[in-house]
Short mmCIF file of C-alpha atoms and ligand atoms in Angstrom, two decimals:
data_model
loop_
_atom_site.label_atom_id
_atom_site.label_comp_id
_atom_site.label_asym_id
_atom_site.label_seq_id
_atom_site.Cartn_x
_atom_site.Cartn_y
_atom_site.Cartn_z
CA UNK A 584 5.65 31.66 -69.72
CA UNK A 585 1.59 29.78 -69.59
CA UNK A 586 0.31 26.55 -68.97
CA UNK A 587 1.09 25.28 -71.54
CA UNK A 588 3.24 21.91 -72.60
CA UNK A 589 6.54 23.27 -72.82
CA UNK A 590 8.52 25.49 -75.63
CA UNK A 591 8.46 24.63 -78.81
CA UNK A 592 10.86 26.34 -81.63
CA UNK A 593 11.70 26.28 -85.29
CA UNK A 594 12.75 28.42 -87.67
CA UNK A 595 12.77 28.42 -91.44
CA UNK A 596 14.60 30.16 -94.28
CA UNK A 597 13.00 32.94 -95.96
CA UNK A 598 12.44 31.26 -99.19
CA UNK A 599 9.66 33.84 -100.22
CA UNK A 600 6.07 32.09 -101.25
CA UNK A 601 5.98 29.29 -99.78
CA UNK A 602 4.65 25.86 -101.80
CA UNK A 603 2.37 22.81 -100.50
CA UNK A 604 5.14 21.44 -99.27
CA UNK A 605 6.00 23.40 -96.84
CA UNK A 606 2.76 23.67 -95.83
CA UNK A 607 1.89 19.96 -95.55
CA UNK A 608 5.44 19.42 -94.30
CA UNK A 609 5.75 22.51 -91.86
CA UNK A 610 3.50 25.12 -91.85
CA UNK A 611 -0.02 22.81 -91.17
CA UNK A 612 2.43 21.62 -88.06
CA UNK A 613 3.53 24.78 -86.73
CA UNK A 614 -0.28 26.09 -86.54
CA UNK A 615 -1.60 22.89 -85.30
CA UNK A 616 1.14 22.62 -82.06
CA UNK A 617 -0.04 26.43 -81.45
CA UNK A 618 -3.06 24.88 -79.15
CA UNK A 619 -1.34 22.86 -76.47
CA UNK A 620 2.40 24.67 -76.78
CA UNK A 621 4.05 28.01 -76.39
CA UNK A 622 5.08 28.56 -79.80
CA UNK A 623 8.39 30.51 -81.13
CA UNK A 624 8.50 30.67 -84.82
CA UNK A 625 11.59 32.41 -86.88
CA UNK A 626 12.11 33.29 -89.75
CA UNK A 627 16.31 32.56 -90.66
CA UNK A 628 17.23 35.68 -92.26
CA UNK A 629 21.09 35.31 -91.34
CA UNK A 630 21.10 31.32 -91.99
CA UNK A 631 19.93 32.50 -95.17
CA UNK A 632 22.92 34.25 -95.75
CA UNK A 633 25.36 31.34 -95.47
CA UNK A 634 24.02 30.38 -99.35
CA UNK A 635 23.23 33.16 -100.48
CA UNK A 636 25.33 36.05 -102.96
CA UNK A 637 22.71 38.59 -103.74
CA UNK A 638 20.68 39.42 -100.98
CA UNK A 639 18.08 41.86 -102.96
CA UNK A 640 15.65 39.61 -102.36
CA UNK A 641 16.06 38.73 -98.53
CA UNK A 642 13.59 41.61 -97.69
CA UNK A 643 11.10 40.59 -99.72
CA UNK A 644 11.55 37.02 -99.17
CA UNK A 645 10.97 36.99 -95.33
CA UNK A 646 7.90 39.57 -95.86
CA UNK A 647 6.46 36.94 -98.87
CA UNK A 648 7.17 33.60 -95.94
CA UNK A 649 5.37 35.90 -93.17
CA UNK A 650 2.40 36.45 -95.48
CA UNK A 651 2.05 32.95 -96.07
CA UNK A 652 2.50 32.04 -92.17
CA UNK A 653 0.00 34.48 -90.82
CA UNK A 654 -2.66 33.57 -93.61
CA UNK A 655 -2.25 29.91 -93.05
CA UNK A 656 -3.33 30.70 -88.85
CA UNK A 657 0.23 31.09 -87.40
CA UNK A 658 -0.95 33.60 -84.96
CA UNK A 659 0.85 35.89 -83.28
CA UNK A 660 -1.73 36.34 -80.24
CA UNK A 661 -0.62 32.84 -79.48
CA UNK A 662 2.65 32.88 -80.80
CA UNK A 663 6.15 34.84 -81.06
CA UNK A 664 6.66 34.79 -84.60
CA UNK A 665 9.94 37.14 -85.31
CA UNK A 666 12.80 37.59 -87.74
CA UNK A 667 16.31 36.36 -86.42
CA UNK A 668 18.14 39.01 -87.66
CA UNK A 669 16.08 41.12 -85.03
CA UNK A 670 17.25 39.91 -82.24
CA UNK A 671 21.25 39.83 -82.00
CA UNK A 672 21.67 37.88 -78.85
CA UNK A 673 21.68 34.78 -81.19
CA UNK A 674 24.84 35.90 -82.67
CA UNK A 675 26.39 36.26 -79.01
CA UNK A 676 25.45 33.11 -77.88
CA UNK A 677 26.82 31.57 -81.04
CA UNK A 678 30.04 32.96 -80.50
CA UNK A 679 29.95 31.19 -76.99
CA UNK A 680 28.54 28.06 -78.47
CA UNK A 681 31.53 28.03 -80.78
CA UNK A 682 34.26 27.80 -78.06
CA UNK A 683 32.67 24.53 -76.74
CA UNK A 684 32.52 23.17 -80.32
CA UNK A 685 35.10 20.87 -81.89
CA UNK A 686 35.81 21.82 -85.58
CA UNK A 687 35.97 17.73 -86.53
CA UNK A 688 32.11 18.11 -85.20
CA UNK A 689 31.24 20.46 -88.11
CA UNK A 690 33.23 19.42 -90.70
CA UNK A 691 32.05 15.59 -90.19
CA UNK A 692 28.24 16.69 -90.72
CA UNK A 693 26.71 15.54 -93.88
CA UNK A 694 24.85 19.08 -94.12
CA UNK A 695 27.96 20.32 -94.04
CA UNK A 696 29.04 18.52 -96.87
CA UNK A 697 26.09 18.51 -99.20
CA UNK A 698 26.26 22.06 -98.80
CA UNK A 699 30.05 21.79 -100.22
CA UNK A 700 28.85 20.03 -103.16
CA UNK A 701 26.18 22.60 -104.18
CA UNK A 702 27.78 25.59 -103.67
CA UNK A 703 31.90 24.49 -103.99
CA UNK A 704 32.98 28.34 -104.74
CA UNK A 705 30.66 29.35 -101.45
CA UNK A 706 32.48 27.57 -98.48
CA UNK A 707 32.26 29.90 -96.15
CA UNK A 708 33.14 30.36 -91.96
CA UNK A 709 29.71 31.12 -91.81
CA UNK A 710 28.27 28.24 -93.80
CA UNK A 711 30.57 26.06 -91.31
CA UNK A 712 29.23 27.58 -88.07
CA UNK A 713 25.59 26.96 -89.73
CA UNK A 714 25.04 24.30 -87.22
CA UNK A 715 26.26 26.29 -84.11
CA UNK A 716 23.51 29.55 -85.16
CA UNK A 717 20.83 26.87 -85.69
CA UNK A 718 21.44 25.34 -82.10
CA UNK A 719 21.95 29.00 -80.59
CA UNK A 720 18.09 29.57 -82.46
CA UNK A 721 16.99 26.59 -79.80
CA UNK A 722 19.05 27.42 -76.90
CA UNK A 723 19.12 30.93 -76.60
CA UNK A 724 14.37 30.27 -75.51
CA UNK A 725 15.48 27.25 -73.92
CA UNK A 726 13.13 25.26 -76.30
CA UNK A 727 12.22 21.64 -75.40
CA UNK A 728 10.55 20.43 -78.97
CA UNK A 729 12.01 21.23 -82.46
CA UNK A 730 9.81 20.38 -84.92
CA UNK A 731 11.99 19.70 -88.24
CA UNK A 732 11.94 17.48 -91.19
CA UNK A 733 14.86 14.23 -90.51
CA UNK A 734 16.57 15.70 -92.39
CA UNK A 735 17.43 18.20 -90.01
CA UNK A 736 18.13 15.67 -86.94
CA UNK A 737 22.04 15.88 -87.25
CA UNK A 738 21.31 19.09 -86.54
CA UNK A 739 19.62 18.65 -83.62
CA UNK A 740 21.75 15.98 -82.33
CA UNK A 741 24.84 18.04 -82.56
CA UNK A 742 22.42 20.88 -80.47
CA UNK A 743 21.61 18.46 -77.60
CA UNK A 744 25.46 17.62 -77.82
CA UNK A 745 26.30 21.28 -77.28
CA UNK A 746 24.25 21.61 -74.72
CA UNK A 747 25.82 19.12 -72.39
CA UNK A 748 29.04 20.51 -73.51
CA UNK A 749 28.39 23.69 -72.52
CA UNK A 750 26.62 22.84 -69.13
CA UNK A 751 29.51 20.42 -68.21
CA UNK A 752 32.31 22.96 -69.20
CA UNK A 753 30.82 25.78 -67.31
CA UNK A 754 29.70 23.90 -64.42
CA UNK A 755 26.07 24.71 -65.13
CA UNK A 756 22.34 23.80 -66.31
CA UNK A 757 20.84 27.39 -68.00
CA UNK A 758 20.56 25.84 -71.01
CA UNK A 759 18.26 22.91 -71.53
CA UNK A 760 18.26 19.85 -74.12
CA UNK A 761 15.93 20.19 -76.59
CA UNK A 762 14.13 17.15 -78.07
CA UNK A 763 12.94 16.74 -81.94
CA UNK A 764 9.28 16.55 -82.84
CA UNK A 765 9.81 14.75 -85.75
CA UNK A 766 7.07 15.54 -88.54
CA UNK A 767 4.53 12.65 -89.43
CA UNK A 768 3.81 14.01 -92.90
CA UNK A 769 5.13 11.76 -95.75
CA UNK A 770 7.20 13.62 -98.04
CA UNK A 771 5.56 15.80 -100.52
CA UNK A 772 6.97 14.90 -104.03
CA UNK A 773 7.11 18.08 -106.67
CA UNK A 774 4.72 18.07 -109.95
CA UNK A 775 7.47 15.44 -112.11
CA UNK A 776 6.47 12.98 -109.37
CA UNK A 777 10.05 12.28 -108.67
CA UNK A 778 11.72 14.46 -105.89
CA UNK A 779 10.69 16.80 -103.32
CA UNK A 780 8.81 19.66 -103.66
CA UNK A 781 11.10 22.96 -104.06
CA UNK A 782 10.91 25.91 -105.36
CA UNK A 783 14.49 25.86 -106.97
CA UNK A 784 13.39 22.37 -108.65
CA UNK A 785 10.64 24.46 -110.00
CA UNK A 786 8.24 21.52 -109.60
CA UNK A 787 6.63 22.97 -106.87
CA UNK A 788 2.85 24.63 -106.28
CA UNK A 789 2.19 27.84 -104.42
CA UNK A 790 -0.03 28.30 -102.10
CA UNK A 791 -0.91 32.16 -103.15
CA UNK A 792 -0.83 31.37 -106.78
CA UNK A 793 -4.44 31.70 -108.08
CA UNK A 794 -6.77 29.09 -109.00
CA UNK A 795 -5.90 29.22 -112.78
CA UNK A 796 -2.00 28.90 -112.07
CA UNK A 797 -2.78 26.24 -110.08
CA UNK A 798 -4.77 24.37 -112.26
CA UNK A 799 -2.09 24.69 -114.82
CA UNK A 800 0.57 23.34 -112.50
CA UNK A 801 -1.71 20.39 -111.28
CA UNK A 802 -2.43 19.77 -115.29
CA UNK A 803 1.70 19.27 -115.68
CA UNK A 804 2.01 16.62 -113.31
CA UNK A 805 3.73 13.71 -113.95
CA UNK A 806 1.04 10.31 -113.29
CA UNK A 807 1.72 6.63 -113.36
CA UNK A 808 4.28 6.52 -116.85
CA UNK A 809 3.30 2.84 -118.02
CA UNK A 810 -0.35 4.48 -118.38
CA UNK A 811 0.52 6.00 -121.84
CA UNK A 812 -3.20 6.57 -123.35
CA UNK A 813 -6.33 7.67 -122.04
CA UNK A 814 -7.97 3.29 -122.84
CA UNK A 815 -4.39 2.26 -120.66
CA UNK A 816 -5.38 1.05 -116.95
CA UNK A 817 -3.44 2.95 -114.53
CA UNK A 818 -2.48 2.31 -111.16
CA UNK A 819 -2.79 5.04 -108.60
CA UNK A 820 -0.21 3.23 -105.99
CA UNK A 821 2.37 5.01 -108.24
CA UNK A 822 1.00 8.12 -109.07
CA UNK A 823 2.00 11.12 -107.48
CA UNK A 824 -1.68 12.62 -108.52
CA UNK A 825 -3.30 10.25 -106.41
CA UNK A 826 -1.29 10.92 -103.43
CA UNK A 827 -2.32 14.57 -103.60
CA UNK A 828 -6.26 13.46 -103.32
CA UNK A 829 -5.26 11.25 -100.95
CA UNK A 830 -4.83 14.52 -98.99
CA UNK A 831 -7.20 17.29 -100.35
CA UNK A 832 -10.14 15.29 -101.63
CA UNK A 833 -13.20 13.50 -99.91
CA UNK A 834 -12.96 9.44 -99.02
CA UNK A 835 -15.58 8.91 -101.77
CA UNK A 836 -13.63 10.96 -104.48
CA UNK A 837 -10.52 8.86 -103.06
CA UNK A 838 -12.43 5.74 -103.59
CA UNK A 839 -13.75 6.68 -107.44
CA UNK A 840 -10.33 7.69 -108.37
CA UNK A 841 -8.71 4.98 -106.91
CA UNK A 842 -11.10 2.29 -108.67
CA UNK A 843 -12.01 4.08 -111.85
CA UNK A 844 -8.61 4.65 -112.48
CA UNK A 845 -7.36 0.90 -112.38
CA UNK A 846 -10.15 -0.05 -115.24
CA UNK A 847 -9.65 3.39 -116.88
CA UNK A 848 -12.75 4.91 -116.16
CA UNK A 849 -11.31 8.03 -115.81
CA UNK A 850 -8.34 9.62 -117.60
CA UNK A 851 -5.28 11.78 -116.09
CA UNK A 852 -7.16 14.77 -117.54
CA UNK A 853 -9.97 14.73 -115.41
CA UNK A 854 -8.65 13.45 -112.75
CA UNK A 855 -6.06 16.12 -112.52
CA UNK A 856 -9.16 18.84 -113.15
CA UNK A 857 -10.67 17.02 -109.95
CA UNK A 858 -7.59 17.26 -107.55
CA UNK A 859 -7.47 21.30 -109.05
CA UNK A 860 -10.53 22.06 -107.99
CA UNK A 861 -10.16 20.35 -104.22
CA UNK A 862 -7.39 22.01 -103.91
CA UNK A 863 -8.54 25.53 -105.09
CA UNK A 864 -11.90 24.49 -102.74
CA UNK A 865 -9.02 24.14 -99.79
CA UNK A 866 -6.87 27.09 -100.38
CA UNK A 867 -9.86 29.24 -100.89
CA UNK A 868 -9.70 30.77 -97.00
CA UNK A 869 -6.02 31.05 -97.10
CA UNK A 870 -6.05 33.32 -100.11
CA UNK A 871 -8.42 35.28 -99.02
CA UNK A 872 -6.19 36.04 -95.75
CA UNK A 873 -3.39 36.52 -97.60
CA UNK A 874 -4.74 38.90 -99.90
CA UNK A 875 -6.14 40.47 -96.76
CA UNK A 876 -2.74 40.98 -95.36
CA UNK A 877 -1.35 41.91 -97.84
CA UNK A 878 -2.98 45.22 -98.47
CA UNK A 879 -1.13 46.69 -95.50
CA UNK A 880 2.19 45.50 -95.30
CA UNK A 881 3.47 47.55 -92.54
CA UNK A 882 0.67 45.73 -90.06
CA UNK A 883 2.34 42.53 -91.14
CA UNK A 884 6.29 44.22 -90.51
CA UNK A 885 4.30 45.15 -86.83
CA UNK A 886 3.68 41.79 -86.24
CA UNK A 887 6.77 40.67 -86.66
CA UNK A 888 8.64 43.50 -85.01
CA UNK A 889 6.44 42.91 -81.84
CA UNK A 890 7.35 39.46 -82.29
CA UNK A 891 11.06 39.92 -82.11
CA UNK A 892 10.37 42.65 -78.79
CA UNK A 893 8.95 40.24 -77.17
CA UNK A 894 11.57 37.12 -78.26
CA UNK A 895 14.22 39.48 -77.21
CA UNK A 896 13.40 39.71 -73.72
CA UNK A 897 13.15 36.13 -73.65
CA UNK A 898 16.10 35.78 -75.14
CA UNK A 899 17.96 38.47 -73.07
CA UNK A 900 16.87 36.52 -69.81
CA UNK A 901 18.60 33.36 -70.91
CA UNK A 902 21.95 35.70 -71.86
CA UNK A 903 22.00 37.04 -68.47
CA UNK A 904 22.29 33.11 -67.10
CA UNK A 905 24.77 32.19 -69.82
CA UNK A 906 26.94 35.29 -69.45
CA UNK A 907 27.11 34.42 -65.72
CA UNK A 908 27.76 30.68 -65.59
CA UNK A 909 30.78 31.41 -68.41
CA UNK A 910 32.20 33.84 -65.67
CA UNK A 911 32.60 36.84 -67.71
CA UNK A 912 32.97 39.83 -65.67
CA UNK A 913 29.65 41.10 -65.39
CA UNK A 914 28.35 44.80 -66.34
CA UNK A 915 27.31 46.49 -63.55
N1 LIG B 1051 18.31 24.57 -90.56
C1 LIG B 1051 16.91 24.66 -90.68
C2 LIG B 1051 16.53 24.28 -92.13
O1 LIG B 1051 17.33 24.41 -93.02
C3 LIG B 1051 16.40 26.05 -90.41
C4 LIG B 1051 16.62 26.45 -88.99
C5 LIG B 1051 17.44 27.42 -88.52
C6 LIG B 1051 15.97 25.89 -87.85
N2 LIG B 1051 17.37 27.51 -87.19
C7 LIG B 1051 16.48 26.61 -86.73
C8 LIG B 1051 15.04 24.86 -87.67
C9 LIG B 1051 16.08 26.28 -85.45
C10 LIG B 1051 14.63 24.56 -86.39
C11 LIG B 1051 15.15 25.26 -85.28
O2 LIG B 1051 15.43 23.86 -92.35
#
């Protein structure tokens, strides 16, 4: 495919605008690997439908997540950056997947269950086979990295499980083991400084929400709670706002904040105002882009339906090899 390092995969849920968590967590990852790997990025539309009961939004979702890709330098002159849904093969090889799969395998992943706790009335075949579509994803460009949160490692394990399931059953090697490229990011903790950022916690910030929204959101943040006034010392080990200029402000703002802070030199207020304005100063580009892009939408659907031409043939190739090395009777 080039000189490049090898294949690298990974695919995200169209959860619309995306927040700076996925971009500190994902996004700043998928863009940087784009140098020294052949990149394949997808957008889950049919994963998302495991969860989901109203799918009004899907459309605009996956167009909103593809806005923020392209503006954050996801490029698709480097990279195939497609739409599942758009290329079907995945579904075929899942279905092939699926007879190499023991059902006590799915059922005994914690994913699996989580998801049974969220959504009880929602336990669906598909939500079950989540796993399988996921590892089809992978398999069907014979991928060797996956970069994913930890979270997503059973995942992954079960994929490089199928794989040698699937090879040893059908006497073959087409499809190839991929490895995890686990994330180095700590995890990015919401505005109430207490879980993850996510945008159904609604502590999250977006990355094409304008300076003024921003600032507001930055302004709610929860700091260190024993500092209760503005004379209090506070200690920026445990606040979530200094973690955030840890990462979007310069070492000698670090520094200032970090002392000032512990003698009460400077108060939440302007401290917040500070880590605003840094991050406003790094988004600037981005929103620019995306504002760019966004005036002609049906450039940015081209993108991603050249994406999913070009994933397809890839993706056909490897179908020919699996339909062969099952034995089904071939077509011509
Ligand atoms: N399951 C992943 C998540 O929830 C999304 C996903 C689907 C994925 N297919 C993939 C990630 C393939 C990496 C590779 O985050």
């Amino acid at each position: 495919m080039s000189k490049k390092k090898g294949i690298v995969f990974s695919g995200a849920r169209p959860t619309g605008r995306q927040h700076l968590g996925n971009y500190l967590g994902a996004i700043q990852n998928y863009v940087a690997l784009q140098k020294d790997y052949q990149c394949i990025y997808c957008i889950v539309d049919i994963h998302a439908l495991t969860t989901m009961e109203s799918t009004l939004e899907l459309r605009q979702n996956s167009y909103e997540m593809a806005l923020d890709w392209l503006a954050a330098g996801m490029d698709p002159q480097e990279s195939v950056i497609f739409i599942q849904s758009h290329v079907p093969e995945v579904t075929e090889l899942h279905t092939y997947l699926s007879m190499v799969t023991p059902l006590g395998k799915l059922t005994d992943l914690p994913t699996f269950k989580e998801k049974v706790r969220q959504h009880p009335d929602n336990v669906n075949y598909g939500l079950l086979g989540y796993p399988i579509l996921m590892a089809a994803d992978i398999l069907l460009y014979r991928a060797n990295y996956v970069p994913v949160g930890i979270d997503q490692a059973p995942h992954l394990e079960f994929a490089r499980e199928l794989v040698r399931s699937f090879n040893f059953r059908y006497n073959t090697n087409v499809l190839v083991e991929p490895h995890m490229k686990a994330t180095k990011v700590p995890k990015v903790l919401g505005t109430d400084g207490q879980q993850k950022m996510s945008k159904s916690l609604n502590n999250h910030i977006e990355l094409a929400a304008t300076p003024e929204e921003t600032t507001k959101r930055v302004m709610t943040m929860v700091t260190d709670p024993a500092r209760q006034r503005r004379s209090d010392p506070g200690n920026p080990d445990v606040c979530n706002v200094f973690s955030f200029h840890k990462i979007f402000s310069s070492p000698e703002e670090i520094e200032m904040v970090n002392r000032e802070c512990r003698v009460a030199g400077i108060g939440c207020v302007d401290c917040k105002k500070l880590l605003a304005q840094n991050i406003n100063k790094h988004l600037e580009p981005f929103r620019a882009r995306r504002i760019d892009l966004d005036q002609k939408p049906e450039a940015v659907m081209d993108v991603l339906h050249d994406g999913g031409k070009r994933a397809r043939v890839l993706a056909e190739e490897t179908m020919v090899l699996v339909r062969d090395a099952i034995g089904l009777p071939s077509t011509k």
